[in-house]
XYZ file of C-alpha atoms in Angstrom:
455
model
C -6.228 -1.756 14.270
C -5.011 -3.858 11.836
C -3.075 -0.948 9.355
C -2.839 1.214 12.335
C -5.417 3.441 11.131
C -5.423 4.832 14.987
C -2.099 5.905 14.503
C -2.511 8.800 13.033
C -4.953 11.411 14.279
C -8.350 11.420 12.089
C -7.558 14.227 9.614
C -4.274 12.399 8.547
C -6.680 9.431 7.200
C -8.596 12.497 5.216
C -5.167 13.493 3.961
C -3.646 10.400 2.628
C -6.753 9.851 1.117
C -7.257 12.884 -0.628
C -3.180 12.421 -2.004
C -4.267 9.037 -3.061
C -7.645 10.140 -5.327
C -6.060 13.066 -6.779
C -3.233 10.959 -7.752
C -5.667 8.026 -9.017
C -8.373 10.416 -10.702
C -6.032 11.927 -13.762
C -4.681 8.058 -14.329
C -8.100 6.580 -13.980
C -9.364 9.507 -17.125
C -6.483 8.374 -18.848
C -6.650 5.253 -18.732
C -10.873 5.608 -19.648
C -9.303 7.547 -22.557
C -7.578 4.986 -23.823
C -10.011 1.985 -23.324
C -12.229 4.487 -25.360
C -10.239 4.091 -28.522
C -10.743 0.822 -28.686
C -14.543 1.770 -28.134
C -14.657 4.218 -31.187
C -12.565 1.578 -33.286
C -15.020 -1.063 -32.482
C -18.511 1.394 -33.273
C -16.555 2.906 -36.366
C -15.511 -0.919 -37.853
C -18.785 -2.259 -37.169
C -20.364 0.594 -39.665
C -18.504 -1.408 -42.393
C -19.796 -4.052 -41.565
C -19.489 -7.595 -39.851
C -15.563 -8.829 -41.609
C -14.058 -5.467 -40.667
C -15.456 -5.449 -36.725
C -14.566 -9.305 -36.806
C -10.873 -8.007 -37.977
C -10.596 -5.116 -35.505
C -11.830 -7.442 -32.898
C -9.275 -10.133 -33.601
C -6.567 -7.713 -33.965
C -7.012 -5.386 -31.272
C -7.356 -8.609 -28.870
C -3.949 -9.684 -29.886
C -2.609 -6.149 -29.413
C -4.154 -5.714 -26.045
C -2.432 -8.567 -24.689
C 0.825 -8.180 -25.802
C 0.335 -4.408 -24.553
C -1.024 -5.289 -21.033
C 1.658 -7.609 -20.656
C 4.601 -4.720 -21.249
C 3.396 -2.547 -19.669
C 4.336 -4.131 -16.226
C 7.526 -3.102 -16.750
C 7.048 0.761 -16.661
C 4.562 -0.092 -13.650
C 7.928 -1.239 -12.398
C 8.875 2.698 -12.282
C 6.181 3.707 -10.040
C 8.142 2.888 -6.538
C 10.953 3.118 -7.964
C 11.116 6.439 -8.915
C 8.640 6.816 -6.044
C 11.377 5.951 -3.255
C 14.000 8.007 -4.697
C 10.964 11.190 -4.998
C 10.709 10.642 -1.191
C 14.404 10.308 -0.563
C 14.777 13.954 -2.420
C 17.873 11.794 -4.844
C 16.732 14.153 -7.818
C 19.143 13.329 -10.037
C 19.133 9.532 -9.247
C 15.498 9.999 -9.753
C 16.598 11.593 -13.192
C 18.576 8.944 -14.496
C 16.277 5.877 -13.200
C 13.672 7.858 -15.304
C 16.087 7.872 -18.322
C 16.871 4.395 -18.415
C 13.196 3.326 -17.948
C 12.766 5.136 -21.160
C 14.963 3.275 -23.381
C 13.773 0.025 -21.503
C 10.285 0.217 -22.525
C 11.084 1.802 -26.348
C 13.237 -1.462 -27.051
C 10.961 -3.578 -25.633
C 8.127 -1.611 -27.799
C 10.521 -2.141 -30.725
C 10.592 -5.771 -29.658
C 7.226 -6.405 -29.192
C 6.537 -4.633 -32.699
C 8.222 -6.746 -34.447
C 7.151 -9.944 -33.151
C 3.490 -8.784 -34.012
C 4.839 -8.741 -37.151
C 6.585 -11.630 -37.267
C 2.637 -13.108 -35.456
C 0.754 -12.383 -38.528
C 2.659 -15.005 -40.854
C 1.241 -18.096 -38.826
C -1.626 -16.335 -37.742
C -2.631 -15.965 -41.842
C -2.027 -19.326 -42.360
C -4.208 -20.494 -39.237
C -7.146 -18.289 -39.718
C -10.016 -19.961 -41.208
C -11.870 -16.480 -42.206
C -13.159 -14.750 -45.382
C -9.820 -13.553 -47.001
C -11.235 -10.007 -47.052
C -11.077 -10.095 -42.982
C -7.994 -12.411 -42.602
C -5.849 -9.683 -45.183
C -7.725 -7.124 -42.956
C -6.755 -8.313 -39.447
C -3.073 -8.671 -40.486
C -3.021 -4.903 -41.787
C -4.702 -3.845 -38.872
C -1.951 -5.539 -36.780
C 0.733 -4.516 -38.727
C -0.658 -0.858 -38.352
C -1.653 -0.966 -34.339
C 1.872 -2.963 -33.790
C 3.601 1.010 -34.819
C 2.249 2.515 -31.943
C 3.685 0.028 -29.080
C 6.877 1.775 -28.853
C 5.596 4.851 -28.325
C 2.430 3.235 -25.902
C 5.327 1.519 -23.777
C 7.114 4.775 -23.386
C 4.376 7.056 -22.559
C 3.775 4.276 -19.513
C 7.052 4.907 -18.766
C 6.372 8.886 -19.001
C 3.123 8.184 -17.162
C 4.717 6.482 -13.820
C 7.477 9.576 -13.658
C 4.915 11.936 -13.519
C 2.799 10.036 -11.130
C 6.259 9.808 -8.549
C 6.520 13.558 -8.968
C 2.925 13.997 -8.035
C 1.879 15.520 -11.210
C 0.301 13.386 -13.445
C -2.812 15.809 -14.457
C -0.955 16.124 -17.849
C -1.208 12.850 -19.114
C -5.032 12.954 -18.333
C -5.332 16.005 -20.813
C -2.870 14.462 -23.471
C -5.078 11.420 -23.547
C -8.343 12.892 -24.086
C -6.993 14.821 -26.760
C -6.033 11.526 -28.472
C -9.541 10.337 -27.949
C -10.945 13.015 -29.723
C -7.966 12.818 -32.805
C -8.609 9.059 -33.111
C -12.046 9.717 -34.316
C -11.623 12.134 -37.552
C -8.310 9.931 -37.810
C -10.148 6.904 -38.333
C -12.451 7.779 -40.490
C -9.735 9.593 -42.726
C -7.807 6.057 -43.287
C -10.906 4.136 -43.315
C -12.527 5.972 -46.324
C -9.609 7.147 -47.477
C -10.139 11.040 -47.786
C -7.540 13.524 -48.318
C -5.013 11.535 -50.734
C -4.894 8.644 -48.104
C -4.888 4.754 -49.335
C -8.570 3.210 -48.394
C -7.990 1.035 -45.706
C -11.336 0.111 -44.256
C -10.805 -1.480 -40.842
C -7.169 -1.790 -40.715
C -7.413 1.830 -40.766
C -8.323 2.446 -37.063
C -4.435 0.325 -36.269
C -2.908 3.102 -38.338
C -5.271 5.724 -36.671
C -4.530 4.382 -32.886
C -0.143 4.149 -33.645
C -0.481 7.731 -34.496
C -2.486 8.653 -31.668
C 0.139 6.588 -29.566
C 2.852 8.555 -31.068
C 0.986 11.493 -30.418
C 0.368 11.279 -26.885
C 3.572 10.433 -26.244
C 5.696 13.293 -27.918
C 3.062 15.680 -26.475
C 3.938 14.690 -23.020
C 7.661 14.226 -23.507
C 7.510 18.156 -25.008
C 5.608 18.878 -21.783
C 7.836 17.687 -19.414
C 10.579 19.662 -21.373
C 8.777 22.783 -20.904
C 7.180 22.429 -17.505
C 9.028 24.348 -14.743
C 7.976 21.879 -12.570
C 9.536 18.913 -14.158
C 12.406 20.791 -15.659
C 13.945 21.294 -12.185
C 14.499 17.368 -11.836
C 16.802 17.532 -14.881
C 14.877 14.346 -16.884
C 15.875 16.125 -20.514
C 19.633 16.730 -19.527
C 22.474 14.772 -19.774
C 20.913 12.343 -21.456
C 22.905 8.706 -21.322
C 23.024 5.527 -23.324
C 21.470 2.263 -22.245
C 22.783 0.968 -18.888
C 22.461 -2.774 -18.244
C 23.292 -2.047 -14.705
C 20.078 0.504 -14.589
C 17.802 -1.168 -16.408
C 18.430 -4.779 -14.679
C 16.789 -3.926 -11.382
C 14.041 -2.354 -13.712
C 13.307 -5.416 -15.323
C 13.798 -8.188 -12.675
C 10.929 -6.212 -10.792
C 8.706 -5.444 -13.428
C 8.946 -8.427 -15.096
C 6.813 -10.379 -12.052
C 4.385 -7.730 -13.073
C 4.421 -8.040 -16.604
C 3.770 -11.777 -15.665
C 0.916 -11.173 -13.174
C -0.871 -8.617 -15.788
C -0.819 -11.572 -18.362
C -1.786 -13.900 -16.190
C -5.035 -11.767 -15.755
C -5.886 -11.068 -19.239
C -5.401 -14.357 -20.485
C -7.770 -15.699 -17.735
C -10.656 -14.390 -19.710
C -9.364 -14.931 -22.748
C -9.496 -18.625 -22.087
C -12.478 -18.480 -20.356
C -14.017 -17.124 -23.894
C -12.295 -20.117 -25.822
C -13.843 -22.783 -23.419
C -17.301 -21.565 -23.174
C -17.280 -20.518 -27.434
C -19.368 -24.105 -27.712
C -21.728 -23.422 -24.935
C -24.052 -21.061 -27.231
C -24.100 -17.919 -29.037
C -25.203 -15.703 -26.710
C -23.348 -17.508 -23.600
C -20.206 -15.767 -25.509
C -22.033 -12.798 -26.200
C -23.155 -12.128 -22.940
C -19.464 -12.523 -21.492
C -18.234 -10.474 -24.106
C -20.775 -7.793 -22.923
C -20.194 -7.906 -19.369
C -16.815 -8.129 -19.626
C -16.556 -4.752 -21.484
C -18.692 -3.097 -18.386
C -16.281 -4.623 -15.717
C -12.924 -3.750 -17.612
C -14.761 -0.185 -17.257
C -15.536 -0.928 -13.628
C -11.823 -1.635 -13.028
C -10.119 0.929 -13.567
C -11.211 2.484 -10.482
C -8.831 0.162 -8.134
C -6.283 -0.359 -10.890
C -5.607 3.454 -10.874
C -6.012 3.556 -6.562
C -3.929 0.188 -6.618
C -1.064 2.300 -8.851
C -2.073 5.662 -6.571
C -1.043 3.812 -3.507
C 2.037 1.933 -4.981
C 3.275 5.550 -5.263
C 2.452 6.612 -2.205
C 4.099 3.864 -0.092
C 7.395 4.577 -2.230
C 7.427 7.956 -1.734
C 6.786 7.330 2.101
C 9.156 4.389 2.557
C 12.002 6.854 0.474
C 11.405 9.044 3.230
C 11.912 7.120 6.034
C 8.532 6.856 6.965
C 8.199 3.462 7.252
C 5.240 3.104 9.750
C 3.211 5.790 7.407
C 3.853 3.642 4.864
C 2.201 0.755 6.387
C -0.641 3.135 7.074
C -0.940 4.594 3.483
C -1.634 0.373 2.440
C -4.749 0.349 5.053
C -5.920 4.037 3.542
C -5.670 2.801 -0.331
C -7.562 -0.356 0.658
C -10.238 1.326 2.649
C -10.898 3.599 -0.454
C -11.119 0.883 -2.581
C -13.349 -1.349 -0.613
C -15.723 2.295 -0.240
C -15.308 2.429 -4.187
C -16.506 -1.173 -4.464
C -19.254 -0.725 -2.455
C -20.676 1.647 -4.690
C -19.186 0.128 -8.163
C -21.072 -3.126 -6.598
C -24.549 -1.458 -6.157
C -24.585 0.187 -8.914
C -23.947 -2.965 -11.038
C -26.925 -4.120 -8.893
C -29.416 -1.415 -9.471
C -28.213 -0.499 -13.173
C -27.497 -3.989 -14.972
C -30.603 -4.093 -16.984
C -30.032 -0.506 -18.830
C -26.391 -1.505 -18.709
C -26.809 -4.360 -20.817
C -29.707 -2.659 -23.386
C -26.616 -0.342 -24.188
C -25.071 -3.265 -25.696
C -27.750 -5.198 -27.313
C -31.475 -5.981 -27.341
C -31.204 -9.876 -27.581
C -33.417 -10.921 -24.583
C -31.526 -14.330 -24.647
C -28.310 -12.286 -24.178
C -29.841 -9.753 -21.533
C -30.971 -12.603 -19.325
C -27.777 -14.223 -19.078
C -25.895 -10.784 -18.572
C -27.905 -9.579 -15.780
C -26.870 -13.203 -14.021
C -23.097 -12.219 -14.845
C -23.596 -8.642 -13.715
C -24.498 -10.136 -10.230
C -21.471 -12.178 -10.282
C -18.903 -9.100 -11.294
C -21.134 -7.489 -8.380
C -20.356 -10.104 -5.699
C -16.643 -10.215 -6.260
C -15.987 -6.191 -6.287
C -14.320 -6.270 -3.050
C -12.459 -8.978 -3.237
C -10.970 -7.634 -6.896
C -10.456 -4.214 -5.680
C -8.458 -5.543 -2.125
C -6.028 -7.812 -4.413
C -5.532 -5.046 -7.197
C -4.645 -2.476 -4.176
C -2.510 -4.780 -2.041
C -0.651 -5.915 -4.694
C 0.195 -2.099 -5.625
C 0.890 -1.249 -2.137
C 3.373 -3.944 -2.205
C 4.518 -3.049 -5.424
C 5.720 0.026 -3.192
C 7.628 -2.309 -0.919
C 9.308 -3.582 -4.206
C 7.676 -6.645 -3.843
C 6.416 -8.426 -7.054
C 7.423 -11.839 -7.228
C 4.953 -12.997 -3.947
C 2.089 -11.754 -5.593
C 2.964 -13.144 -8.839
C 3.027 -16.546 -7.756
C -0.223 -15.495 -5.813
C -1.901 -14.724 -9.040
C -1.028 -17.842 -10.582
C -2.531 -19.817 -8.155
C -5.318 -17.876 -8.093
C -6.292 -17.071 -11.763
C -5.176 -20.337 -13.209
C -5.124 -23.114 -10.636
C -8.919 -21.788 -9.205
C -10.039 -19.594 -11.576
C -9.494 -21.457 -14.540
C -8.932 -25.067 -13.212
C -11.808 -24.931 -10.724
C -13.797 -22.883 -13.469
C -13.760 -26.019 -16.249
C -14.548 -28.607 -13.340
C -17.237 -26.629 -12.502
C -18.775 -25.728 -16.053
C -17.616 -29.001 -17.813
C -17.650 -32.064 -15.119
C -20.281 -30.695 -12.587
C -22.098 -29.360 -15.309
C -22.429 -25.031 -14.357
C -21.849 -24.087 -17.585
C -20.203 -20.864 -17.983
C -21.923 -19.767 -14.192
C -19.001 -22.583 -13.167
C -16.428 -20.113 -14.995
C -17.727 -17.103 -13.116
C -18.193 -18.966 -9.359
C -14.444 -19.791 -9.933
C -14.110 -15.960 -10.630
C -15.508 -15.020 -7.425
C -13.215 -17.825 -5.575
C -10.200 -17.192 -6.955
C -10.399 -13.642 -6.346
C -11.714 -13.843 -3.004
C -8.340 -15.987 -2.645
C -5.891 -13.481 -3.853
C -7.790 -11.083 -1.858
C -7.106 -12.779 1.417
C -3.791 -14.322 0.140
C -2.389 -10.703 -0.888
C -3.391 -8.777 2.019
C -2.126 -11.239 4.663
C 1.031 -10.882 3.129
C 0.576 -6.884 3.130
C 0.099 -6.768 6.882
C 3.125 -9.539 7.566
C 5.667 -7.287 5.421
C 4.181 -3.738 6.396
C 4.615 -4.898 10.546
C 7.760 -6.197 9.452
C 9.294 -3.039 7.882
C 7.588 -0.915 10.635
C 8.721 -3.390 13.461
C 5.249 -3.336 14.739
């Protein structure tokens, strides 16, 4: 078979796949828990009123792309720290960990400060009631205090993943959920002594949560005996160019890759904003239900990046090829179901959001889209992580780019503007260039994986 899934006898496919959903299921909560504070600051904002959601909107758009973007570097940590897990090198392990640390808090500090530096422009540019233009900037000037300590708890995140253990950061982040909603609504109204801060208050709210989450976990991994016996918290070093170098020259494909992904649909929603009102809402919409939808093979994708590290570290390399197929069978079975249920469920889906007919119709056309191209999202989001557990990053980057701008948006505006699709030309690109990468990404899976196994 084509991953060798015959290799093995049958209850080693049960195995591998029960190691890869218990590794993916705390992430995936996580990661829900997070996308849920943007939820709450969204539903809390829009009780104030339409120039304080416009302001979170605007502001936590900005945010989450500078955030998606850095965080490929910590992803860069996964095999990694993953290889050196299986190879038993504890205290290698230790000091990778270490200097992936201070790599992603100076690049937080970095990033912090040029969302700072983002608002002078971005005051003079906006053409907005000054009530939501001074409100955006505050916003961003509060949200921007948390990156450092977001970028690190990736960083936190991907150690405990390599060490098989990443239950914790589930926890920690659903406690943050639940602190970022009395939090809000302290700095928005102002109780307790606190300045009034209407919707900039929910950037203050989510930094602190940030913080939060991420001292939590580092004073967990401090006290665990599990993670205390891999010696993260002792002898602690300075920065080490010749550490964090091979950090950064593969994560940085990744960073690239995870931008190029975002901004796809962030251009998308710039092209299509003269098509119609609720053309843009109904993108907006669906687009909230299929960030949802993927987290299920971004967190299996991440699971089997892992998995192949830890295997390859071991000297496993054949298993390794086998662990790709066994992450891309469970996403394809995820898909299946993520697929029908978009299917069955899209009307109710979609009344969640809003009860403009005009806005429903055109939704439940999207939904069928997002529907059609679950498999082939799933397969490129787990090949890509299996061969980020080759160490591979740079091949799929350039595989992205092709695929997300030279199809997905190129084809997209020749589609919606010159054969005249509308935004439906956007989303038939979607499917293409997706169904590209799909094929693209796991071709090149099988050639290295045969390779490193000598198959």
């Amino acid at each position: 078979m084509l991953f060798q899934l015959n290799a093995f006898p049958r209850r080693q496919f049960g195995r591998e796949l029960q190691l890869i959903i218990l590794l993916a299921l705390p992430m995936m909560v996580a990661q829900l828990a997070q996308v849920g504070m943007g939820f709450v600051d969204t539903v809390m904002a829009g009780q104030l009123g339409a120039q304080d959601l416009a302001a979170v909107g605007l502001g936590s758009s900005i945010f989450v792309t500078f955030y998606v973007t850095l965080i490929g570097i910590p992803t860069a940590l996964n095999p990694i720290l993953s290889h050196l897990f299986g190879a038993k090198r504890h205290e290698e392990l230790a000091e990778e960990a270490r200097q992936g640390i201070w790599l992603s808090l100076l690049l937080g500090l970095a990033a912090m400060v040029a969302m700072w530096l983002l608002t002078i422009p971005l005051r003079a540019k906006l053409q907005l009631h000054a009530y939501t233009v001074n409100t955006t900037v505050l916003y961003m000037f509060g949200v921007s205090l948390g990156l450092p300590a977001a970028i690190v708890q990736r960083a936190l995140q991907a150690y405990t993943a390599a060490l098989n253990r990443p239950q914790a950061v589930m926890w920690i982040g659903l406690v943050g959920l639940l602190l970022n909603i009395p939090l809000n609504y302290i700095l928005m109204h102002g109780l307790f002594g606190m300045p009034r801060l209407g919707g900039a208050g929910c950037g203050f709210a989510s930094a602190a949560v940030y913080w939060f989450n991420a001292l939590v976990l580092w004073i967990y991994l401090s006290k665990s005996r599990y993670f205390k016996a891999f010696g993260l918290h002792q002898n602690w070093s300075l920065p080490r160019w010749s550490r964090i170098k091979p950090t950064l020259v593969l994560g940085f494909p990744i960073s690239l890759s995870f931008f190029l992904e975002v901004s796809l649909f962030s251009f998308i929603a710039l092209l299509i904003a003269n098509l119609g009102e609720h053309y843009v809402a109904a993108q907006q919409v669906v687009i909230v239900i299929t960030s949802m939808i993927y987290m299920l093979p971004q967190t299996l994708g991440a699971a089997t990046s892992v998995r192949v590290g830890q295997t390859l570290g071991s000297g496993e390399r054949v298993r390794a090829y086998y662990v790709s197929g066994v992450g891309l069978c469970a996403g394809i079975g995820g898909a299946l179901i993520t697929a029908s249920l978009l299917i069955a469920l899209r009307e109710p889906l979609l009344h969640l959001f809003t009860q403009d007919s005009m806005v429903i119709a055109t939704g439940m056309s999207l939904l069928l889209f997002a529907a059609v191209f679950q498999i082939a999202d799933s397969t490129q989001t787990i090949a890509s992580g299996a061969l980020r557990g080759y160490k591979i990053t740079k091949i799929p980057m350039l595989i992205h780019a092709i695929a997300f701008w030279m199809l997905g948006l190129g084809v997209g505006y020749a589609l919606a503007f010159f054969a005249g699709w509308g935004l439906y030309g956007f989303w038939t690109a979607l499917v293409i260039s997706l169904t590209v990468a799909a094929f693209a990404l796991t071709y090149y899976l099988v050639y290295v994986g045969r390779r490193r196994a000598a198959l």
